[in-house]
Coordinates of N, CA and C in Angstrom, one line a residue:
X1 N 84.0 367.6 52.8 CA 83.3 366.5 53.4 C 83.6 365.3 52.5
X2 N 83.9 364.2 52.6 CA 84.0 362.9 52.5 C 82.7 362.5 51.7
X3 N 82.5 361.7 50.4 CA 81.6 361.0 50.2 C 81.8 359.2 51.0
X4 N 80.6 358.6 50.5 CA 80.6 357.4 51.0 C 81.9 356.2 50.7
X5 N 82.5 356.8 49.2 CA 82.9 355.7 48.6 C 84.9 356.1 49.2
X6 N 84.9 357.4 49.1 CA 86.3 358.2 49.8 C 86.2 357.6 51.6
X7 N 85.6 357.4 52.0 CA 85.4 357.2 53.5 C 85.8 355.8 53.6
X8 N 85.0 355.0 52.5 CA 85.4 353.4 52.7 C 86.6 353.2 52.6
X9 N 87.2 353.9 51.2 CA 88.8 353.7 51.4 C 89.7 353.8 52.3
X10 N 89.6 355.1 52.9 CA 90.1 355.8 54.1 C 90.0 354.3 55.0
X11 N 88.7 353.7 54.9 CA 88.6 352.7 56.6 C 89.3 351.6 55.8
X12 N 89.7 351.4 54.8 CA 90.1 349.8 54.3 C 91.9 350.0 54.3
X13 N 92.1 351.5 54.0 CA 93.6 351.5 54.2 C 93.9 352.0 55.8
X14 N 92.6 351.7 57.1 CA 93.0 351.5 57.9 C 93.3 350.0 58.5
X15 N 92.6 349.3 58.0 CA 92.0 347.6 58.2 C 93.4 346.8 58.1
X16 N 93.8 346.3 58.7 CA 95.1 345.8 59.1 C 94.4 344.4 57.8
X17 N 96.1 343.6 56.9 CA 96.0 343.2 56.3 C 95.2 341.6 56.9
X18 N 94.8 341.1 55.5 CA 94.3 339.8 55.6 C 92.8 339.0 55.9
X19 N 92.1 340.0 54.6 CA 91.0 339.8 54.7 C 90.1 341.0 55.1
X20 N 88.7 340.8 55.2 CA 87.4 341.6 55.7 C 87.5 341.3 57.1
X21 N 87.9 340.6 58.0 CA 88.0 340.3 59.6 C 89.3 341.6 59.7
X22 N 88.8 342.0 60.8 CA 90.3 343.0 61.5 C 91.2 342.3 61.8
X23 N 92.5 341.8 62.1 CA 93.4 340.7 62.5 C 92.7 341.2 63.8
X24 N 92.9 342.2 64.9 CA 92.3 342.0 66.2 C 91.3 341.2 66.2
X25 N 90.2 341.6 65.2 CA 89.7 340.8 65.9 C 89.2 339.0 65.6
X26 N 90.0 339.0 64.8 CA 90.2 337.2 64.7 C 91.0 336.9 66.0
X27 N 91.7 337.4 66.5 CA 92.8 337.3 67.5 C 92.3 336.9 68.8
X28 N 91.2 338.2 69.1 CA 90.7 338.2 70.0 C 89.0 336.9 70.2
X29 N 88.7 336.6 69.0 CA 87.9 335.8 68.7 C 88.1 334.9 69.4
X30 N 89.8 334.0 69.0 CA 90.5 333.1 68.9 C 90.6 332.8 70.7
X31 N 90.9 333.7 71.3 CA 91.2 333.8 72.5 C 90.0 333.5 73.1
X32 N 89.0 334.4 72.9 CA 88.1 333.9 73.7 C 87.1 332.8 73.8
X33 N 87.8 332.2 72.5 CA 86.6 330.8 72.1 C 87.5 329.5 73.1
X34 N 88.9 330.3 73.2 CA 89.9 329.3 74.1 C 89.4 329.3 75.4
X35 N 89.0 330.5 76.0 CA 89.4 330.7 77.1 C 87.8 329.9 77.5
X36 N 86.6 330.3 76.9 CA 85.5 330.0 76.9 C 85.1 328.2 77.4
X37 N 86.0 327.4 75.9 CA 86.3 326.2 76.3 C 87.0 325.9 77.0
X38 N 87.8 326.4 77.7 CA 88.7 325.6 78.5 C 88.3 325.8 80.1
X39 N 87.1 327.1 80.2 CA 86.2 327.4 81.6 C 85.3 326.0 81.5
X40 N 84.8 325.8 80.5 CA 84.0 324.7 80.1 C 84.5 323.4 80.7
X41 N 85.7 323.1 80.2 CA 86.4 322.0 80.2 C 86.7 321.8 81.7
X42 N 86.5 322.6 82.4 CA 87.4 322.5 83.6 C 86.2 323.2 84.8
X43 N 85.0 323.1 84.6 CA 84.0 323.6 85.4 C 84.3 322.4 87.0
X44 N 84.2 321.3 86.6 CA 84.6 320.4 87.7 C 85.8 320.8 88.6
X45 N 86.7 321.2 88.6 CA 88.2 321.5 88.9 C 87.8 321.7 90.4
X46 N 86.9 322.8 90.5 CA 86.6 323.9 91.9 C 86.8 323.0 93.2
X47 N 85.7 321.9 92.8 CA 85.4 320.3 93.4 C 86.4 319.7 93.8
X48 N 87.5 320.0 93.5 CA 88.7 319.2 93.4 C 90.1 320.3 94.1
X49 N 89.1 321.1 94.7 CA 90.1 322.0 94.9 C 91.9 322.8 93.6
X50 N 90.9 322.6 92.6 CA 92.5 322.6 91.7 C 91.7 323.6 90.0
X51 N 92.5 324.4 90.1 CA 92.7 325.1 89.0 C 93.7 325.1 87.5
X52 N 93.5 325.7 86.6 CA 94.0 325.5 85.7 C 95.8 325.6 85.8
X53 N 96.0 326.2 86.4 CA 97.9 325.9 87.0 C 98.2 325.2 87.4
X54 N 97.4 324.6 88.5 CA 97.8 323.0 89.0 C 97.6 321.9 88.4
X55 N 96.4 322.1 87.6 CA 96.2 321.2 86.4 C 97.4 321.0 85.5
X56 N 97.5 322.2 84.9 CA 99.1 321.9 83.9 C 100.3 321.6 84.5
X57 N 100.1 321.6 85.9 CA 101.3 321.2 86.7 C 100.9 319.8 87.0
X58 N 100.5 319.4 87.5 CA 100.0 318.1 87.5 C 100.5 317.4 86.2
X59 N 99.8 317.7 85.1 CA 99.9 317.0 83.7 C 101.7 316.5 83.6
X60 N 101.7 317.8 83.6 CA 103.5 318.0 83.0 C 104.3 317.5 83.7
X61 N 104.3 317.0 85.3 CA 105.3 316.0 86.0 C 104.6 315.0 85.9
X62 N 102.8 314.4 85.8 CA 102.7 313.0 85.5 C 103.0 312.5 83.8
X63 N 103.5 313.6 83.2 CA 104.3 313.1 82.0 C 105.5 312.6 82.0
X64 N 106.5 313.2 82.7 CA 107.7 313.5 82.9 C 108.1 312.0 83.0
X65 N 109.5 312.0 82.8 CA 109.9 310.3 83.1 C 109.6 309.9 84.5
X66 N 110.0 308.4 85.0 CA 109.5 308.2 85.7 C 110.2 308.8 87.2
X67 N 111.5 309.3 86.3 CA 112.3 310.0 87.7 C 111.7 311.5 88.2
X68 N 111.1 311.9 87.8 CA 110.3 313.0 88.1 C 110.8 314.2 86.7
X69 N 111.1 315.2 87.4 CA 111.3 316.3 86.2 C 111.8 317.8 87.4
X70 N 112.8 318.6 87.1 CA 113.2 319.7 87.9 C 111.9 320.8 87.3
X71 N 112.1 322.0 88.6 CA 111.5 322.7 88.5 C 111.5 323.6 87.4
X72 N 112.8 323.6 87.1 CA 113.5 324.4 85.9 C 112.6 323.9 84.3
X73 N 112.9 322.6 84.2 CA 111.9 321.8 83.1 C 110.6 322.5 83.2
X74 N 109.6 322.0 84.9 CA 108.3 322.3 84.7 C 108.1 324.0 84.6
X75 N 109.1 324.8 85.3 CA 108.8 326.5 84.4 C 108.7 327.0 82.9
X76 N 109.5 325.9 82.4 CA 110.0 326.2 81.0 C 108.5 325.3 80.0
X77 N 108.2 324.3 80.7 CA 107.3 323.5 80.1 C 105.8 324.3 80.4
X78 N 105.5 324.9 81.3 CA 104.6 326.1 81.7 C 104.5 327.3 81.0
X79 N 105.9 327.6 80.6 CA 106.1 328.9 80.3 C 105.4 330.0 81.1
X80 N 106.6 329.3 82.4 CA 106.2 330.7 83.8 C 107.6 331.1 84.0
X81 N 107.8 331.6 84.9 CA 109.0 331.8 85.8 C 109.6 331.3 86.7
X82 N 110.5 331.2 87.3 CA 110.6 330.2 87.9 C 110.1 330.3 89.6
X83 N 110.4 331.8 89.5 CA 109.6 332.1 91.2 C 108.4 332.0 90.9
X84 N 107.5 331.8 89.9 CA 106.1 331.8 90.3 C 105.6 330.3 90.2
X85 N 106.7 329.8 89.3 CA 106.7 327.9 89.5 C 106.9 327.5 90.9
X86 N 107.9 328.5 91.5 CA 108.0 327.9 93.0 C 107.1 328.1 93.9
X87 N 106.4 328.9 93.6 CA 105.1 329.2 94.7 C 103.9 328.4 94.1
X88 N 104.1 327.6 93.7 CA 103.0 326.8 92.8 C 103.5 325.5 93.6
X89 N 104.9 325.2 93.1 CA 105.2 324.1 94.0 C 104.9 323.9 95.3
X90 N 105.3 324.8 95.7 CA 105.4 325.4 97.7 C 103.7 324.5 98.0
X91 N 102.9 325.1 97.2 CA 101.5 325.3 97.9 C 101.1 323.6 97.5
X92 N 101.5 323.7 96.4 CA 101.5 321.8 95.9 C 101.3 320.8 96.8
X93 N 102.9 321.0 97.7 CA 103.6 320.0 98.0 C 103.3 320.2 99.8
X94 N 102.6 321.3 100.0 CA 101.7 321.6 101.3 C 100.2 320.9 101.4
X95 N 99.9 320.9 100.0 CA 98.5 320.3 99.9 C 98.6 318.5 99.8
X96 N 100.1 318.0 99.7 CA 100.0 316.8 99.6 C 99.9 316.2 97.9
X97 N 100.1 316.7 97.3 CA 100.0 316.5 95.8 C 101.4 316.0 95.1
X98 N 102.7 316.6 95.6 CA 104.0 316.9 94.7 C 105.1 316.2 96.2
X99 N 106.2 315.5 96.0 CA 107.0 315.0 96.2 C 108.0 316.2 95.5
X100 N 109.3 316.6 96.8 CA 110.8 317.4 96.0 C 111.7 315.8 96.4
X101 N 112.5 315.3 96.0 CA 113.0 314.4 95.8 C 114.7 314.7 95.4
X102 N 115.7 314.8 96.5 CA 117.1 314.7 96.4 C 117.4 313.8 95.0
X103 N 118.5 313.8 94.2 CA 118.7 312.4 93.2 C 119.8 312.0 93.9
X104 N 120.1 310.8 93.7 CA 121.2 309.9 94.0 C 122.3 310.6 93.3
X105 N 122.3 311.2 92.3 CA 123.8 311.5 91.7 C 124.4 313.2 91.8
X106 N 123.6 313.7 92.2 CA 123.8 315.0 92.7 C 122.5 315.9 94.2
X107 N 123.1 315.6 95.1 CA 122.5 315.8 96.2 C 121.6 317.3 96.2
X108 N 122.6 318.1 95.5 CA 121.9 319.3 95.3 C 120.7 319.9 94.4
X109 N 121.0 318.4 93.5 CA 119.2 318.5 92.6 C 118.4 318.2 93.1
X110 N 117.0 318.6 93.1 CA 115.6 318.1 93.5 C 115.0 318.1 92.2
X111 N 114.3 316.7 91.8 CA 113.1 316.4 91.2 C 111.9 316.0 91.7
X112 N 110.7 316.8 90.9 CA 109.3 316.8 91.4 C 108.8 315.7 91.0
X113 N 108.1 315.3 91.7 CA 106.8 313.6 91.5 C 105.8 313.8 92.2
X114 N 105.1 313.2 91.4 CA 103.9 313.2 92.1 C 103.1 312.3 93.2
X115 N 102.6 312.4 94.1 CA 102.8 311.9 95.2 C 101.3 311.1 94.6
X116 N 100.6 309.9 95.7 CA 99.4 308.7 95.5 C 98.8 310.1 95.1
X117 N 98.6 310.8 96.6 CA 97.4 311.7 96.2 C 97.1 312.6 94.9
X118 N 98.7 313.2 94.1 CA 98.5 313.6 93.2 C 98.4 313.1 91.8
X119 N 98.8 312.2 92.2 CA 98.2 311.0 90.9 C 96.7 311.0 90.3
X120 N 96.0 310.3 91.9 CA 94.6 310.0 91.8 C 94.4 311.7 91.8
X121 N 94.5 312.9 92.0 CA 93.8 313.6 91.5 C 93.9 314.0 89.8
X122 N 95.2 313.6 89.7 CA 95.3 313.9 88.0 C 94.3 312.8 87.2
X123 N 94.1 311.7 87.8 CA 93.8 310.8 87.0 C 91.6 311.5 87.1
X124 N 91.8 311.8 88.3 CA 90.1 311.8 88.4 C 90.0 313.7 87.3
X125 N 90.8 314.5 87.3 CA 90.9 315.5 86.8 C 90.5 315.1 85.0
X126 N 91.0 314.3 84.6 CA 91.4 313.9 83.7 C 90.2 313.0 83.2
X127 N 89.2 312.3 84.1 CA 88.6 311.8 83.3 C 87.4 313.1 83.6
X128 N 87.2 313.4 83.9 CA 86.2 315.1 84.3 C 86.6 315.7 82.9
X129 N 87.9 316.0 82.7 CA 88.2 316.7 81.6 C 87.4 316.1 80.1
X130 N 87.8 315.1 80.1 CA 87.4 313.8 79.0 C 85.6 313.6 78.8
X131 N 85.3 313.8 79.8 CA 83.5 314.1 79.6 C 83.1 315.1 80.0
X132 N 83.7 315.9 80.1 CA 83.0 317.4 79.8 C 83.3 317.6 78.3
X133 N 84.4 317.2 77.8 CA 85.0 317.4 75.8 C 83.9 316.7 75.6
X134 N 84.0 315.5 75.8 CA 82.4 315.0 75.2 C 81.1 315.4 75.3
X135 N 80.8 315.8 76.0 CA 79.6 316.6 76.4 C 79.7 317.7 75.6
X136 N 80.7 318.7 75.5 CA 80.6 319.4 74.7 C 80.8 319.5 73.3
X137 N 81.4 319.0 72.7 CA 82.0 318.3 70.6 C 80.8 317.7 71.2
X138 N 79.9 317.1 71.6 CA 78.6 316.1 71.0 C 77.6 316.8 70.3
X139 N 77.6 317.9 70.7 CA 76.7 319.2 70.4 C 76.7 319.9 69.2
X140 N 77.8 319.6 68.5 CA 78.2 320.0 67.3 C 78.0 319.2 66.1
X141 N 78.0 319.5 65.2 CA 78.0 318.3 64.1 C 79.4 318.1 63.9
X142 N 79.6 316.9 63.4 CA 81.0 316.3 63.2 C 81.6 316.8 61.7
X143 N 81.0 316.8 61.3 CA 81.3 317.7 59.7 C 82.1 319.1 60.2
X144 N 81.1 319.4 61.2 CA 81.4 320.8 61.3 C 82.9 321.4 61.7
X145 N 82.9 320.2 62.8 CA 83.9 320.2 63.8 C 85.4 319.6 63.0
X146 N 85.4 319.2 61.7 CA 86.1 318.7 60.9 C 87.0 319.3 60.3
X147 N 85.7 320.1 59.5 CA 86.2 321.5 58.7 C 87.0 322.2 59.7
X148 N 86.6 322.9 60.9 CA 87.1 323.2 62.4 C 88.5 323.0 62.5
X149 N 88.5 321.8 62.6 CA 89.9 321.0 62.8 C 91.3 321.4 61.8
X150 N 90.1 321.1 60.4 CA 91.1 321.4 59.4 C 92.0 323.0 58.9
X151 N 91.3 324.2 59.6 CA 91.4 325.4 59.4 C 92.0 325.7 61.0
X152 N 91.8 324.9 61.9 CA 93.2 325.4 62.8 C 94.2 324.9 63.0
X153 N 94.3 323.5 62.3 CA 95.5 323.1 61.7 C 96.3 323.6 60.9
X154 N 95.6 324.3 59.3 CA 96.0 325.2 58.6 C 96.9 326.7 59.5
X155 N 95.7 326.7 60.1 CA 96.2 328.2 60.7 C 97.8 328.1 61.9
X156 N 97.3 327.3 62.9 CA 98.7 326.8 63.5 C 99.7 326.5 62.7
X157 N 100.1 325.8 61.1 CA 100.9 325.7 60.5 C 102.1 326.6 60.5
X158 N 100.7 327.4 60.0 CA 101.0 328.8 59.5 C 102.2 329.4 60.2
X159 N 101.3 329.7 61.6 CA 102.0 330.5 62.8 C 103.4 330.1 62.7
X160 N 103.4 328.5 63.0 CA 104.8 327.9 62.9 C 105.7 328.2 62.1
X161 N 105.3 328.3 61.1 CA 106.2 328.6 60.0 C 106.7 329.9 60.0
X162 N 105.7 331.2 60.7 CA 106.2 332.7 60.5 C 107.5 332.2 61.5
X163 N 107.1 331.9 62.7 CA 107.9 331.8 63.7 C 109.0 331.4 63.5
X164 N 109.2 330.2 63.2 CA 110.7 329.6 62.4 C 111.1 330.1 61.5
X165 N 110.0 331.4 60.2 CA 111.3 332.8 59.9 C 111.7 333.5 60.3
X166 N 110.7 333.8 61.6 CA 111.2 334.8 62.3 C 113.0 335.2 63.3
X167 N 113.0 333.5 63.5 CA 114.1 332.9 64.2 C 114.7 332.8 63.2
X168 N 115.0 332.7 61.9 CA 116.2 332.7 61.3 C 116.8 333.9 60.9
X169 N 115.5 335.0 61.0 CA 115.8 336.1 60.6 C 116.8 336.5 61.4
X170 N 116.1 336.8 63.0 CA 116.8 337.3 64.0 C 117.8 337.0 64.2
X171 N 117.9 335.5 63.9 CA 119.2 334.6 64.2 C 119.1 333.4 65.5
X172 N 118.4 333.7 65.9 CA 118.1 332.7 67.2 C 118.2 331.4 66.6
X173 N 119.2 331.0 67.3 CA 119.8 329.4 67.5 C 119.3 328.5 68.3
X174 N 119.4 328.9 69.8 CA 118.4 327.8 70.3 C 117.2 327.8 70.2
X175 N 117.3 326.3 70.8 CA 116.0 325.8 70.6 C 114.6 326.7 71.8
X176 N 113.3 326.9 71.6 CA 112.8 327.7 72.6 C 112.1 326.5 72.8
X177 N 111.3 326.9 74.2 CA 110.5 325.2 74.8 C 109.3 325.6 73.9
X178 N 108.8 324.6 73.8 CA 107.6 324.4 73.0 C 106.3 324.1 74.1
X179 N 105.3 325.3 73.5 CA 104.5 325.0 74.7 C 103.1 324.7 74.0
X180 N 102.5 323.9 75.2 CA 101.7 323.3 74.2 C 100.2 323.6 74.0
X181 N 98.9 323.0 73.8 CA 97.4 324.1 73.6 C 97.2 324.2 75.1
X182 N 97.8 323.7 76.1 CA 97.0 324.2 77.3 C 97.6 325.4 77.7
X183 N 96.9 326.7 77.6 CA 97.3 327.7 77.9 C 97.1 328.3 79.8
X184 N 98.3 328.3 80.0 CA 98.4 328.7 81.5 C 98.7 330.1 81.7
X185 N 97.6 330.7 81.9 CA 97.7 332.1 82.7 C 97.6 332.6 83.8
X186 N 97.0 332.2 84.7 CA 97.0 332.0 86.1 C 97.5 331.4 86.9
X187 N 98.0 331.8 88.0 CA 98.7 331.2 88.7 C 97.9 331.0 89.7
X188 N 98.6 329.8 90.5 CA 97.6 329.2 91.5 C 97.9 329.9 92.8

């Protein structure tokens, strides 16, 4: 039979490194304080008929130059696929939101735009977005939210940096798309 102090060991050389937290469950922490905020952030959306996929699709062609952006860009800038980008588009550009637009210099490319209606809905999404974050960081102390700031800065560093050893380790040359804090898991 195991004493108290043999038992602890046993559980600390099971404890995955980096601290008294489990890496799960910082991980899982992490995730859910995302996903928590970002239900928050986007409680308005329903109203608007539009969800978090068409949101990031939205964003990412009203960023795009002013010539629009291919579907190929916005899958990669999503980090979806490309058939599930197209069924995102499809339903888009049914609902009146997204322009496919032939270019002048190659007939066989289409670039996406965004059409009046999908404009004004980004734009009204967007200020919805913008005071609901206010509404919510008001609630916090700013000290707090500071410190906050500065420790998932640190922490994102970090990641980056494994990542770019990771790639030199493996060898990977190109460049991968860089995706950004809006995390898209759902598809529309």
């Amino acid at each position: 039979m195991l004493d108290h102090h043999e038992s602890q060991g046993i559980a600390a050389e099971q404890q995955p490194h980096g601290g008294d937290a489990s890496a799960t469950q910082v991980v899982s922490s992490i995730r859910r304080a995302a996903d928590t905020l970002e239900d928050l952030l986007t409680v308005d959306f329903s109203a608007f008929r539009l969800n978090q996929a068409r949101y990031a699709a939205l964003q990412f062609i009203g960023q795009s130059s002013s010539q629009g952006c291919s579907q190929t860009k916005l899958a990669a800038g999503l980090g979806q696929s490309e058939s599930s980008v197209s069924g995102l588009v499809s339903r888009m550009r049914a609902d009146g939101l997204l322009y496919r637009l032939r270019t002048k210099h190659d007939q066989r490319k289409r670039l996406l735009m965004l059409s009046s209606r999908g404009q004004q809905l980004l734009t009204d999404c967007e200020l919805s977005y913008a005071r609901n974050t206010g509404n919510i960081l008001s609630r916090f102390d700013s000290d707090w939210l500071e410190q906050l700031t500065g420790l998932l800065d640190v922490f994102v560093e970090r990641l980056a940096n494994m990542e770019a050893a990771n790639e030199v380790e493996n060898g990977i040359e190109e460049e991968q798309p860089i995706r950004s804090g809006e995390l898209v898991r759902r598809s529309a």
